[in-house]
């Protein structure tokens, strides 16, 4: 290991604690790496170097005084829809281009209190709507494995920054796959926690019944350490689960003997790339050889999940995004004769095409006369999807599927066809509909591009999933592969 920016969180912790290097050394090293590659990767909307160096100095002071914790001095990237006090939080949208929050999201409040160092804010699809990072109003992020390809989305900046070794760990958010799918396409690890496990306070809302914040890291242990720091009850999020603290890192024992794994045939969809299928099937055999048992299971309502999601998510989005009226905060166009025109022009100019499409879909599904046929029906289907999972989890402990049916695709390839873009999330969005935890773990390559395996568990089973992922990592090298950028 020659450079500090190459370290995992776990290794960085050990080095900081033993005094082999300081938090300032580590932060400087990450910014050196950023200087080398960021003009090609473009994973950051905002870089916060001077702020980071101040935080790193404070971290060094805390460490020298014995006040350090697991995240003290660890450089992180934070997705640009997580509010950071005094630092622009744009949602990669013109609407919030100049928005500077006056308060911290709970997750960032927790991390910064523990001495984590903010490298900057991660690029994303505008308001987290997209699967490729091409919907950022500012610029697309590039996949470090092939700069002509997308990193996935919407947390493309998170996955690309970790894959390119710019950040030690990153925070993303996942409404229908936005942590797991980019993690898969960039060859890193991503965890979407159980709905309610991590506070959404200060997360700029897309679809509130689906949104959840989680880590993107270089391995399962790094995600576990980050989860320890961000999870937990928060009275400021009414959907937060009031549970005793869990030590996710302690769940990692490496032993998965006797674990029952279900393979839902419905997730091995038509049109999935053969290289993805081969990699995931080989990984399943690997898990079996580590002592897990494998059996086929069926989740018959899977076929309705995409349609259900594309009613519920846009409906919630149309309500959540009504607040951008040009009056209270954000972009405001005032050069019109009356208030209504000011509001219309503000929204016309402030939102990009995908966000407008979602608002229109949602407003339509919620409107009188259509509500029962669309929104209500989707909610009923949601219940069936949840029941499907509940039934299967009486039979098995976890499910193994591909994260994405395809590997990273060329920038521009799917932008003209929204439905093609939506289809990429077939394997990830049922999990949000059911509120379950799931993660993506690198499990091979197809045509030189990373493939991710998705591990899905019942509610609150993050510890088991992290252990499963870690056991797989101990037996393989895929998570260690790095792009030669
Ligand atoms: N790609 C999905 C969408 O566009 C999921 C996005 C997300 O998880 N934020 O809605």
CSV table of C-alpha atoms and ligand atoms in Angstrom, one decimal:
chain,number,residue,atom,x,y,z
A,1,UNK,CA,0.0,0.0,0.0
A,2,UNK,CA,1.7,3.1,-1.1
A,3,UNK,CA,-0.8,6.0,-0.7
A,4,UNK,CA,-3.1,6.9,2.2
A,5,UNK,CA,-6.0,7.5,-0.2
A,6,UNK,CA,-6.0,3.8,-1.0
A,7,UNK,CA,-6.8,2.8,2.5
A,8,UNK,CA,-10.1,1.2,3.6
A,9,UNK,CA,-11.9,2.9,6.5
A,10,UNK,CA,-10.9,0.1,8.7
A,11,UNK,CA,-7.2,0.4,7.8
A,12,UNK,CA,-7.3,4.2,8.0
A,13,UNK,CA,-8.7,3.8,11.5
A,14,UNK,CA,-5.9,1.6,12.6
A,15,UNK,CA,-3.3,4.0,11.1
A,16,UNK,CA,-4.8,7.0,12.8
A,17,UNK,CA,-5.1,5.3,16.1
A,18,UNK,CA,-1.5,4.0,16.1
A,19,UNK,CA,-0.3,7.4,15.0
A,20,UNK,CA,1.3,6.2,11.8
A,21,UNK,CA,-0.2,9.2,10.1
A,22,UNK,CA,-2.5,12.1,11.1
A,23,UNK,CA,-6.0,13.0,10.0
A,24,UNK,CA,-4.5,16.0,8.2
A,25,UNK,CA,-2.1,13.7,6.3
A,26,UNK,CA,-5.1,11.5,5.4
A,27,UNK,CA,-7.3,14.4,4.3
A,28,UNK,CA,-4.4,15.9,2.2
A,29,UNK,CA,-3.8,12.6,0.6
A,30,UNK,CA,-7.5,12.3,-0.5
A,31,UNK,CA,-7.4,15.8,-1.9
A,32,UNK,CA,-4.2,14.9,-3.8
A,33,UNK,CA,-6.1,12.0,-5.3
A,34,UNK,CA,-9.0,14.2,-6.1
A,35,UNK,CA,-6.6,16.6,-7.9
A,36,UNK,CA,-5.3,13.7,-10.0
A,37,UNK,CA,-8.7,12.2,-11.1
A,38,UNK,CA,-11.6,14.5,-10.4
A,39,UNK,CA,-11.4,16.4,-13.6
A,40,UNK,CA,-12.2,13.1,-15.3
A,41,UNK,CA,-14.5,11.4,-12.8
A,42,UNK,CA,-16.5,14.5,-11.7
A,43,UNK,CA,-18.0,12.9,-8.6
A,44,UNK,CA,-18.2,16.1,-6.6
A,45,UNK,CA,-20.6,19.0,-6.9
A,46,UNK,CA,-18.7,20.9,-4.2
A,47,UNK,CA,-15.3,20.4,-2.7
A,48,UNK,CA,-14.7,21.6,0.8
A,49,UNK,CA,-11.0,21.4,1.2
A,50,UNK,CA,-10.2,24.2,3.6
A,51,UNK,CA,-13.2,23.2,5.8
A,52,UNK,CA,-11.9,19.6,5.7
A,53,UNK,CA,-8.4,20.5,6.7
A,54,UNK,CA,-9.8,22.4,9.7
A,55,UNK,CA,-12.0,19.4,10.6
A,56,UNK,CA,-8.9,17.1,10.3
A,57,UNK,CA,-6.9,19.3,12.6
A,58,UNK,CA,-9.7,19.1,15.2
A,59,UNK,CA,-9.8,15.4,14.7
A,60,UNK,CA,-6.0,15.2,15.3
A,61,UNK,CA,-6.5,17.1,18.5
A,62,UNK,CA,-9.3,14.8,19.6
A,63,UNK,CA,-7.2,11.8,18.9
A,64,UNK,CA,-4.2,13.1,20.8
A,65,UNK,CA,-6.4,13.8,23.8
A,66,UNK,CA,-7.9,10.3,23.7
A,67,UNK,CA,-11.3,11.6,22.5
A,68,UNK,CA,-11.4,9.7,19.2
A,69,UNK,CA,-14.2,7.5,18.0
A,70,UNK,CA,-14.6,5.1,15.0
A,71,UNK,CA,-15.1,8.0,12.5
A,72,UNK,CA,-12.7,10.5,13.9
A,73,UNK,CA,-10.5,11.8,11.1
A,74,UNK,CA,-12.2,9.7,8.4
A,75,UNK,CA,-12.7,11.6,5.1
A,76,UNK,CA,-16.2,11.2,3.7
A,77,UNK,CA,-18.2,12.4,0.7
A,78,UNK,CA,-21.8,13.2,1.4
A,79,UNK,CA,-24.5,13.1,-1.3
A,80,UNK,CA,-25.7,16.6,-2.2
A,81,UNK,CA,-29.2,16.1,-0.9
A,82,UNK,CA,-28.1,15.6,2.7
A,83,UNK,CA,-28.2,19.0,4.4
A,84,UNK,CA,-24.8,20.4,5.6
A,85,UNK,CA,-24.9,23.6,7.6
A,86,UNK,CA,-23.1,26.4,5.8
A,87,UNK,CA,-22.3,24.3,2.8
A,88,UNK,CA,-24.3,24.4,-0.4
A,89,UNK,CA,-26.7,21.5,-0.8
A,90,UNK,CA,-28.0,21.5,-4.3
A,91,UNK,CA,-29.7,18.2,-5.1
A,92,UNK,CA,-27.8,18.7,-8.4
A,93,UNK,CA,-30.6,21.0,-9.4
A,94,UNK,CA,-30.8,24.6,-10.6
A,95,UNK,CA,-33.6,25.0,-8.1
A,96,UNK,CA,-31.3,24.6,-5.2
A,97,UNK,CA,-28.0,25.7,-6.9
A,98,UNK,CA,-27.5,28.5,-4.4
A,99,UNK,CA,-29.2,26.9,-1.4
A,100,UNK,CA,-27.1,26.8,1.8
A,101,UNK,CA,-28.8,25.0,4.6
A,102,UNK,CA,-28.9,26.6,8.1
A,103,UNK,CA,-28.9,23.2,9.8
A,104,UNK,CA,-27.3,19.8,9.5
A,105,UNK,CA,-29.1,16.6,8.6
A,106,UNK,CA,-29.0,14.2,11.5
A,107,UNK,CA,-26.6,11.8,9.7
A,108,UNK,CA,-24.1,14.6,9.1
A,109,UNK,CA,-24.5,16.0,12.5
A,110,UNK,CA,-23.7,12.6,13.9
A,111,UNK,CA,-20.7,12.1,11.7
A,112,UNK,CA,-19.2,15.6,12.2
A,113,UNK,CA,-19.7,15.3,16.0
A,114,UNK,CA,-17.7,12.1,15.8
A,115,UNK,CA,-14.9,13.9,13.9
A,116,UNK,CA,-15.5,12.7,10.4
A,117,UNK,CA,-14.0,15.0,7.7
A,118,UNK,CA,-16.2,16.3,4.8
A,119,UNK,CA,-14.3,16.1,1.5
A,120,UNK,CA,-17.3,17.6,-0.4
A,121,UNK,CA,-20.8,16.9,-1.7
A,122,UNK,CA,-21.5,14.1,-4.1
A,123,UNK,CA,-23.0,14.5,-7.6
A,124,UNK,CA,-26.4,12.8,-8.2
A,125,UNK,CA,-29.3,12.7,-10.5
A,126,UNK,CA,-31.4,15.8,-9.9
A,127,UNK,CA,-33.5,15.3,-6.7
A,128,UNK,CA,-32.3,11.6,-6.9
A,129,UNK,CA,-34.5,10.9,-9.9
A,130,UNK,CA,-32.5,8.7,-12.2
A,131,UNK,CA,-30.2,5.7,-12.6
A,132,UNK,CA,-27.2,7.1,-14.3
A,133,UNK,CA,-26.2,10.5,-12.8
A,134,UNK,CA,-26.9,12.0,-16.2
A,135,UNK,CA,-29.9,13.9,-14.8
A,136,UNK,CA,-27.6,16.1,-12.7
A,137,UNK,CA,-28.3,19.7,-13.8
A,138,UNK,CA,-24.5,20.4,-13.6
A,139,UNK,CA,-22.6,17.6,-15.3
A,140,UNK,CA,-22.6,13.8,-15.5
A,141,UNK,CA,-20.3,11.8,-13.3
A,142,UNK,CA,-18.1,9.3,-15.1
A,143,UNK,CA,-17.5,5.6,-14.2
A,144,UNK,CA,-13.9,5.2,-13.1
A,145,UNK,CA,-13.8,1.8,-14.8
A,146,UNK,CA,-14.6,3.3,-18.1
A,147,UNK,CA,-14.9,7.1,-18.3
A,148,UNK,CA,-17.2,6.9,-21.3
A,149,UNK,CA,-19.8,5.1,-19.2
A,150,UNK,CA,-22.2,6.1,-16.4
A,151,UNK,CA,-21.5,5.4,-12.8
A,152,UNK,CA,-25.1,4.5,-12.1
A,153,UNK,CA,-27.4,6.6,-10.1
A,154,UNK,CA,-28.7,8.4,-8.4
A,155,UNK,CA,-25.8,8.3,-5.9
A,156,UNK,CA,-23.3,8.1,-8.8
A,157,UNK,CA,-21.0,10.6,-7.1
A,158,UNK,CA,-20.8,8.4,-4.0
A,159,UNK,CA,-20.0,5.2,-5.8
A,160,UNK,CA,-17.6,6.8,-8.3
A,161,UNK,CA,-15.7,8.7,-5.5
A,162,UNK,CA,-15.2,5.5,-3.5
A,163,UNK,CA,-14.3,3.4,-6.6
A,164,UNK,CA,-11.8,6.1,-7.7
A,165,UNK,CA,-10.3,6.2,-4.2
A,166,UNK,CA,-11.1,9.9,-3.8
A,167,UNK,CA,-13.2,9.2,-0.7
A,168,UNK,CA,-12.6,6.6,2.0
A,169,UNK,CA,-16.4,6.2,2.4
A,170,UNK,CA,-19.5,8.0,1.1
A,171,UNK,CA,-23.1,8.6,2.1
A,172,UNK,CA,-25.8,8.0,-0.5
A,173,UNK,CA,-29.6,7.7,-0.4
A,174,UNK,CA,-31.7,5.0,-1.9
A,175,UNK,CA,-35.4,5.4,-2.9
A,176,UNK,CA,-35.5,2.6,-5.5
A,177,UNK,CA,-31.9,1.5,-5.8
A,178,UNK,CA,-29.8,4.7,-5.7
A,179,UNK,CA,-27.2,3.3,-3.4
A,180,UNK,CA,-27.0,-0.3,-4.6
A,181,UNK,CA,-27.2,0.2,-8.3
A,182,UNK,CA,-24.3,2.7,-8.6
A,183,UNK,CA,-22.3,0.6,-6.1
A,184,UNK,CA,-22.8,-2.4,-8.4
A,185,UNK,CA,-21.8,-0.4,-11.5
A,186,UNK,CA,-18.7,1.0,-9.9
A,187,UNK,CA,-17.5,-2.2,-8.1
A,188,UNK,CA,-18.0,-1.0,-4.5
A,189,UNK,CA,-20.2,-2.0,-1.6
A,190,UNK,CA,-23.5,-0.2,-0.8
A,191,UNK,CA,-26.1,-0.8,1.9
A,192,UNK,CA,-29.7,0.4,1.9
A,193,UNK,CA,-30.8,0.1,5.5
A,194,UNK,CA,-34.3,-0.9,6.7
A,195,UNK,CA,-36.8,1.9,6.3
A,196,UNK,CA,-36.6,3.9,9.6
A,197,UNK,CA,-33.2,2.6,10.6
A,198,UNK,CA,-31.4,5.8,9.7
A,199,UNK,CA,-32.9,9.3,10.3
A,200,UNK,CA,-34.1,11.1,7.2
A,201,UNK,CA,-34.1,14.5,9.0
A,202,UNK,CA,-32.3,16.9,6.8
A,203,UNK,CA,-32.5,14.6,3.8
A,204,UNK,CA,-34.1,16.6,1.0
A,205,UNK,CA,-37.2,14.5,0.2
A,206,UNK,CA,-37.9,12.7,-3.0
A,207,UNK,CA,-40.4,9.9,-2.0
A,208,UNK,CA,-40.7,9.9,1.8
A,209,UNK,CA,-42.1,6.4,2.2
A,210,UNK,CA,-39.2,5.0,0.2
A,211,UNK,CA,-36.1,7.2,0.9
A,212,UNK,CA,-33.4,5.9,3.1
A,213,UNK,CA,-29.8,7.1,3.7
A,214,UNK,CA,-26.9,4.5,3.7
A,215,UNK,CA,-23.2,4.0,3.2
A,216,UNK,CA,-21.1,3.3,0.1
A,217,UNK,CA,-17.7,1.8,1.0
A,218,UNK,CA,-14.8,-0.3,-0.1
A,219,UNK,CA,-16.0,-3.3,1.8
A,220,UNK,CA,-18.8,-4.6,4.2
A,221,UNK,CA,-16.8,-3.8,7.3
A,222,UNK,CA,-16.5,-0.2,6.3
A,223,UNK,CA,-20.2,0.0,5.7
A,224,UNK,CA,-20.8,-1.5,9.1
A,225,UNK,CA,-18.6,1.0,10.9
A,226,UNK,CA,-20.4,3.8,9.0
A,227,UNK,CA,-23.8,2.4,9.9
A,228,UNK,CA,-22.8,2.3,13.6
A,229,UNK,CA,-22.2,6.0,13.3
A,230,UNK,CA,-25.3,7.1,11.4
A,231,UNK,CA,-28.1,4.7,12.5
A,232,UNK,CA,-30.4,5.1,15.5
A,233,UNK,CA,-33.6,6.7,16.7
A,234,UNK,CA,-34.2,10.4,16.0
A,235,UNK,CA,-37.2,12.2,17.4
A,236,UNK,CA,-37.0,14.7,14.4
A,237,UNK,CA,-37.9,11.9,11.9
A,238,UNK,CA,-41.4,10.6,12.7
A,239,UNK,CA,-40.7,7.4,10.8
A,240,UNK,CA,-37.5,6.7,12.7
A,241,UNK,CA,-37.5,3.4,14.6
A,242,UNK,CA,-37.1,3.7,18.3
A,243,UNK,CA,-34.8,0.7,18.9
A,244,UNK,CA,-31.7,0.1,21.1
A,245,UNK,CA,-28.4,0.8,19.3
A,246,UNK,CA,-27.0,-2.1,17.2
A,247,UNK,CA,-23.3,-2.8,16.7
A,248,UNK,CA,-23.3,-3.7,13.1
A,249,UNK,CA,-19.5,-4.3,13.0
A,250,UNK,CA,-19.8,-6.8,15.8
A,251,UNK,CA,-22.3,-8.8,13.6
A,252,UNK,CA,-19.4,-9.6,11.3
A,253,UNK,CA,-18.2,-13.0,12.5
A,254,UNK,CA,-17.3,-14.4,9.1
A,255,UNK,CA,-19.4,-17.5,9.8
A,256,UNK,CA,-22.4,-18.1,7.5
A,257,UNK,CA,-22.7,-21.9,8.1
A,258,UNK,CA,-26.3,-23.0,8.0
A,259,UNK,CA,-27.7,-19.8,6.6
A,260,UNK,CA,-30.6,-20.5,4.3
A,261,UNK,CA,-30.4,-18.5,1.1
A,262,UNK,CA,-33.3,-18.1,-1.4
A,263,UNK,CA,-32.8,-17.5,-5.1
A,264,UNK,CA,-35.9,-15.8,-6.5
A,265,UNK,CA,-36.2,-16.8,-10.2
A,266,UNK,CA,-38.1,-13.6,-10.9
A,267,UNK,CA,-35.0,-11.5,-10.4
A,268,UNK,CA,-33.1,-13.3,-13.2
A,269,UNK,CA,-35.0,-11.3,-15.7
A,270,UNK,CA,-35.2,-11.6,-19.5
A,271,UNK,CA,-32.8,-9.2,-21.0
A,272,UNK,CA,-30.2,-9.6,-18.3
A,273,UNK,CA,-26.7,-9.6,-19.5
A,274,UNK,CA,-25.2,-13.2,-19.7
A,275,UNK,CA,-22.0,-12.0,-18.0
A,276,UNK,CA,-24.1,-10.7,-15.0
A,277,UNK,CA,-26.0,-14.0,-14.7
A,278,UNK,CA,-22.7,-16.0,-14.8
A,279,UNK,CA,-21.0,-13.8,-12.2
A,280,UNK,CA,-24.0,-13.9,-9.8
A,281,UNK,CA,-24.5,-17.7,-10.3
A,282,UNK,CA,-20.8,-18.3,-9.6
A,283,UNK,CA,-21.1,-16.1,-6.4
A,284,UNK,CA,-24.1,-18.1,-5.2
A,285,UNK,CA,-22.0,-21.3,-5.6
A,286,UNK,CA,-19.3,-19.6,-3.6
A,287,UNK,CA,-21.7,-18.8,-0.7
A,288,UNK,CA,-22.8,-22.4,-0.8
A,289,UNK,CA,-19.2,-23.6,-0.4
A,290,UNK,CA,-18.9,-21.4,2.7
A,291,UNK,CA,-21.6,-23.4,4.3
A,292,UNK,CA,-24.9,-21.6,3.3
A,293,UNK,CA,-27.7,-23.7,1.8
A,294,UNK,CA,-29.3,-22.5,-1.3
A,295,UNK,CA,-32.9,-23.1,-2.6
A,296,UNK,CA,-35.1,-21.6,-5.2
A,297,UNK,CA,-37.9,-19.3,-4.0
A,298,UNK,CA,-40.7,-17.4,-5.8
A,299,UNK,CA,-41.8,-13.8,-5.4
A,300,UNK,CA,-44.6,-13.7,-7.9
A,301,UNK,CA,-45.6,-10.0,-7.4
A,302,UNK,CA,-42.2,-8.9,-8.5
A,303,UNK,CA,-43.6,-8.3,-12.0
A,304,UNK,CA,-45.8,-5.5,-10.6
A,305,UNK,CA,-43.1,-3.8,-8.6
A,306,UNK,CA,-41.8,-1.4,-11.3
A,307,UNK,CA,-45.3,-0.2,-12.2
A,308,UNK,CA,-46.1,0.2,-8.5
A,309,UNK,CA,-43.0,2.2,-7.8
A,310,UNK,CA,-43.5,4.5,-10.8
A,311,UNK,CA,-46.9,5.4,-9.3
A,312,UNK,CA,-45.9,5.8,-5.6
A,313,UNK,CA,-42.5,7.5,-6.1
A,314,UNK,CA,-43.8,10.2,-8.5
A,315,UNK,CA,-46.9,10.7,-6.4
A,316,UNK,CA,-44.8,11.4,-3.3
A,317,UNK,CA,-42.4,13.5,-5.4
A,318,UNK,CA,-45.2,15.7,-6.8
A,319,UNK,CA,-46.3,16.5,-3.2
A,320,UNK,CA,-42.7,16.9,-1.8
A,321,UNK,CA,-41.6,19.2,-4.6
A,322,UNK,CA,-44.6,21.5,-4.4
A,323,UNK,CA,-42.6,23.5,-1.9
A,324,UNK,CA,-40.3,24.9,-4.6
A,325,UNK,CA,-42.5,27.8,-5.4
A,326,UNK,CA,-39.9,30.5,-5.7
A,327,UNK,CA,-41.1,32.1,-2.5
A,328,UNK,CA,-39.6,30.5,0.6
A,329,UNK,CA,-36.1,29.4,-0.7
A,330,UNK,CA,-34.3,28.2,-3.7
A,331,UNK,CA,-34.4,29.6,-7.2
A,332,UNK,CA,-36.9,32.4,-7.7
A,333,UNK,CA,-38.0,34.1,-11.0
A,334,UNK,CA,-39.8,37.3,-10.1
A,335,UNK,CA,-39.8,39.3,-13.3
A,336,UNK,CA,-43.5,38.7,-14.1
A,337,UNK,CA,-46.7,40.6,-13.7
A,338,UNK,CA,-48.3,38.2,-11.1
A,339,UNK,CA,-47.5,35.6,-8.5
A,340,UNK,CA,-48.8,32.6,-10.5
A,341,UNK,CA,-46.6,33.4,-13.4
A,342,UNK,CA,-43.6,33.9,-11.1
A,343,UNK,CA,-44.3,30.4,-9.6
A,344,UNK,CA,-44.7,28.8,-13.0
A,345,UNK,CA,-41.6,30.3,-14.5
A,346,UNK,CA,-39.6,29.5,-11.4
A,347,UNK,CA,-40.6,25.8,-11.7
A,348,UNK,CA,-40.1,25.8,-15.5
A,349,UNK,CA,-36.6,27.1,-15.2
A,350,UNK,CA,-35.6,25.5,-11.9
A,351,UNK,CA,-36.4,21.9,-12.7
A,352,UNK,CA,-34.9,19.6,-15.3
A,353,UNK,CA,-36.9,17.4,-17.7
A,354,UNK,CA,-36.9,14.2,-15.6
A,355,UNK,CA,-38.1,16.0,-12.4
A,356,UNK,CA,-40.9,17.6,-14.4
A,357,UNK,CA,-41.9,14.2,-15.9
A,358,UNK,CA,-42.1,12.8,-12.4
A,359,UNK,CA,-44.1,15.7,-11.0
A,360,UNK,CA,-46.6,15.4,-13.9
A,361,UNK,CA,-46.9,11.6,-13.5
A,362,UNK,CA,-47.5,12.0,-9.8
A,363,UNK,CA,-49.9,14.9,-10.0
A,364,UNK,CA,-51.9,12.8,-12.5
A,365,UNK,CA,-51.9,9.7,-10.4
A,366,UNK,CA,-53.1,11.7,-7.4
A,367,UNK,CA,-55.8,13.7,-9.2
A,368,UNK,CA,-59.5,13.3,-8.5
A,369,UNK,CA,-60.9,10.6,-10.7
A,370,UNK,CA,-57.6,8.9,-11.2
A,371,UNK,CA,-56.6,8.4,-7.6
A,372,UNK,CA,-58.4,5.1,-7.1
A,373,UNK,CA,-57.3,3.7,-10.3
A,374,UNK,CA,-53.6,4.5,-9.9
A,375,UNK,CA,-52.4,5.6,-6.4
A,376,UNK,CA,-54.8,3.5,-4.4
A,377,UNK,CA,-54.2,0.5,-6.6
A,378,UNK,CA,-50.4,0.9,-6.3
A,379,UNK,CA,-50.8,1.0,-2.5
A,380,UNK,CA,-52.7,-2.2,-2.6
A,381,UNK,CA,-50.0,-3.8,-4.8
A,382,UNK,CA,-47.5,-2.5,-2.3
A,383,UNK,CA,-49.1,-4.6,0.4
A,384,UNK,CA,-49.0,-7.7,-1.8
A,385,UNK,CA,-45.3,-7.2,-2.5
A,386,UNK,CA,-44.6,-6.8,1.3
A,387,UNK,CA,-46.6,-10.0,1.9
A,388,UNK,CA,-44.6,-11.9,-0.7
A,389,UNK,CA,-41.3,-11.0,1.1
A,390,UNK,CA,-42.8,-11.8,4.5
A,391,UNK,CA,-43.8,-15.3,3.3
A,392,UNK,CA,-40.4,-16.0,1.7
A,393,UNK,CA,-38.6,-14.9,4.8
A,394,UNK,CA,-40.4,-17.6,6.8
A,395,UNK,CA,-38.6,-20.1,4.6
A,396,UNK,CA,-35.1,-18.5,4.1
A,397,UNK,CA,-32.8,-16.1,5.9
A,398,UNK,CA,-31.8,-14.0,3.0
A,399,UNK,CA,-32.2,-13.7,-0.8
A,400,UNK,CA,-29.5,-13.4,-3.4
A,401,UNK,CA,-30.1,-11.7,-6.8
A,402,UNK,CA,-28.3,-9.6,-9.3
A,403,UNK,CA,-28.3,-5.9,-8.2
A,404,UNK,CA,-28.6,-4.7,-11.8
A,405,UNK,CA,-29.4,-6.7,-14.9
A,406,UNK,CA,-26.8,-4.7,-16.8
A,407,UNK,CA,-23.3,-3.4,-16.2
A,408,UNK,CA,-22.3,0.2,-16.7
A,409,UNK,CA,-23.7,1.5,-20.0
A,410,UNK,CA,-22.3,4.3,-22.2
A,411,UNK,CA,-23.2,7.8,-21.3
A,412,UNK,CA,-26.1,8.9,-23.5
A,413,UNK,CA,-27.2,5.4,-24.4
A,414,UNK,CA,-30.5,5.4,-22.5
A,415,UNK,CA,-31.2,9.1,-22.0
A,416,UNK,CA,-33.8,9.3,-24.8
A,417,UNK,CA,-35.9,6.4,-23.5
A,418,UNK,CA,-37.0,6.9,-19.9
A,419,UNK,CA,-38.6,3.5,-19.7
A,420,UNK,CA,-35.3,1.7,-20.6
A,421,UNK,CA,-33.8,3.7,-17.8
A,422,UNK,CA,-36.5,2.8,-15.3
A,423,UNK,CA,-36.1,-0.9,-16.2
A,424,UNK,CA,-32.6,-0.9,-14.8
A,425,UNK,CA,-34.0,-0.8,-11.3
A,426,UNK,CA,-36.2,-3.9,-11.6
A,427,UNK,CA,-34.1,-5.8,-9.0
A,428,UNK,CA,-33.7,-3.0,-6.5
A,429,UNK,CA,-37.0,-1.1,-6.2
A,430,UNK,CA,-39.1,-4.0,-4.8
A,431,UNK,CA,-36.9,-3.8,-1.7
A,432,UNK,CA,-37.8,-0.1,-1.1
A,433,UNK,CA,-41.5,-0.9,-1.6
A,434,UNK,CA,-41.2,-3.4,1.2
A,435,UNK,CA,-38.9,-1.3,3.4
A,436,UNK,CA,-36.3,-4.0,3.6
A,437,UNK,CA,-32.5,-3.8,4.0
A,438,UNK,CA,-30.4,-4.9,1.1
A,439,UNK,CA,-26.8,-4.4,-0.1
A,440,UNK,CA,-24.8,-4.7,-3.2
A,441,UNK,CA,-21.4,-6.5,-3.1
A,442,UNK,CA,-18.9,-6.8,-6.0
A,443,UNK,CA,-19.0,-10.4,-7.4
A,444,UNK,CA,-17.1,-10.3,-10.7
A,445,UNK,CA,-16.8,-8.7,-14.1
A,446,UNK,CA,-18.6,-8.8,-17.4
A,447,UNK,CA,-16.7,-7.4,-20.3
A,448,UNK,CA,-14.3,-5.8,-17.9
A,449,UNK,CA,-17.0,-3.9,-16.0
A,450,UNK,CA,-18.0,-4.7,-12.4
A,451,UNK,CA,-21.0,-6.8,-11.5
A,452,UNK,CA,-22.8,-6.6,-8.2
A,453,UNK,CA,-24.7,-9.3,-6.2
A,454,UNK,CA,-27.6,-8.1,-4.2
A,455,UNK,CA,-28.3,-9.5,-0.7
A,456,UNK,CA,-31.7,-8.9,0.7
A,457,UNK,CA,-32.9,-9.7,4.2
A,458,UNK,CA,-36.0,-9.2,6.4
A,459,UNK,CA,-36.5,-6.0,8.3
A,460,UNK,CA,-33.6,-5.1,10.6
A,461,UNK,CA,-31.3,-7.8,9.3
A,462,UNK,CA,-28.5,-5.5,8.3
A,463,UNK,CA,-26.1,-7.2,10.7
A,464,UNK,CA,-26.7,-10.6,9.0
A,465,UNK,CA,-26.4,-9.1,5.5
A,466,UNK,CA,-23.1,-7.4,6.4
A,467,UNK,CA,-21.8,-10.6,7.8
A,468,UNK,CA,-22.9,-12.5,4.7
A,469,UNK,CA,-21.2,-9.9,2.5
A,470,UNK,CA,-18.1,-9.9,4.6
A,471,UNK,CA,-17.8,-13.7,4.6
A,472,UNK,CA,-18.1,-13.6,0.8
A,473,UNK,CA,-15.4,-10.9,0.6
A,474,UNK,CA,-13.0,-13.0,2.8
A,475,UNK,CA,-13.3,-15.8,0.3
A,476,UNK,CA,-12.9,-13.6,-2.9
A,477,UNK,CA,-11.0,-10.7,-4.2
A,478,UNK,CA,-13.6,-8.8,-6.2
A,479,UNK,CA,-14.1,-6.0,-3.8
A,480,UNK,CA,-10.4,-5.3,-3.9
A,481,UNK,CA,-10.3,-4.7,-7.6
A,482,UNK,CA,-9.7,-1.0,-8.5
A,483,UNK,CA,-9.9,0.8,-11.8
A,484,UNK,CA,-6.6,1.8,-13.3
A,485,UNK,CA,-7.4,5.5,-13.4
B,1,LIG,N1,-33.7,5.1,-10.4
B,1,LIG,C1,-34.8,5.2,-9.5
B,1,LIG,C2,-35.6,6.5,-9.8
B,1,LIG,O1,-35.2,7.2,-10.6
B,1,LIG,C3,-34.4,5.2,-8.1
B,1,LIG,C4,-33.8,6.4,-7.6
B,1,LIG,C5,-33.4,6.5,-6.2
B,1,LIG,O2,-33.2,5.4,-5.5
B,1,LIG,N2,-33.3,7.7,-5.6
B,1,LIG,O3,-36.6,6.7,-9.2
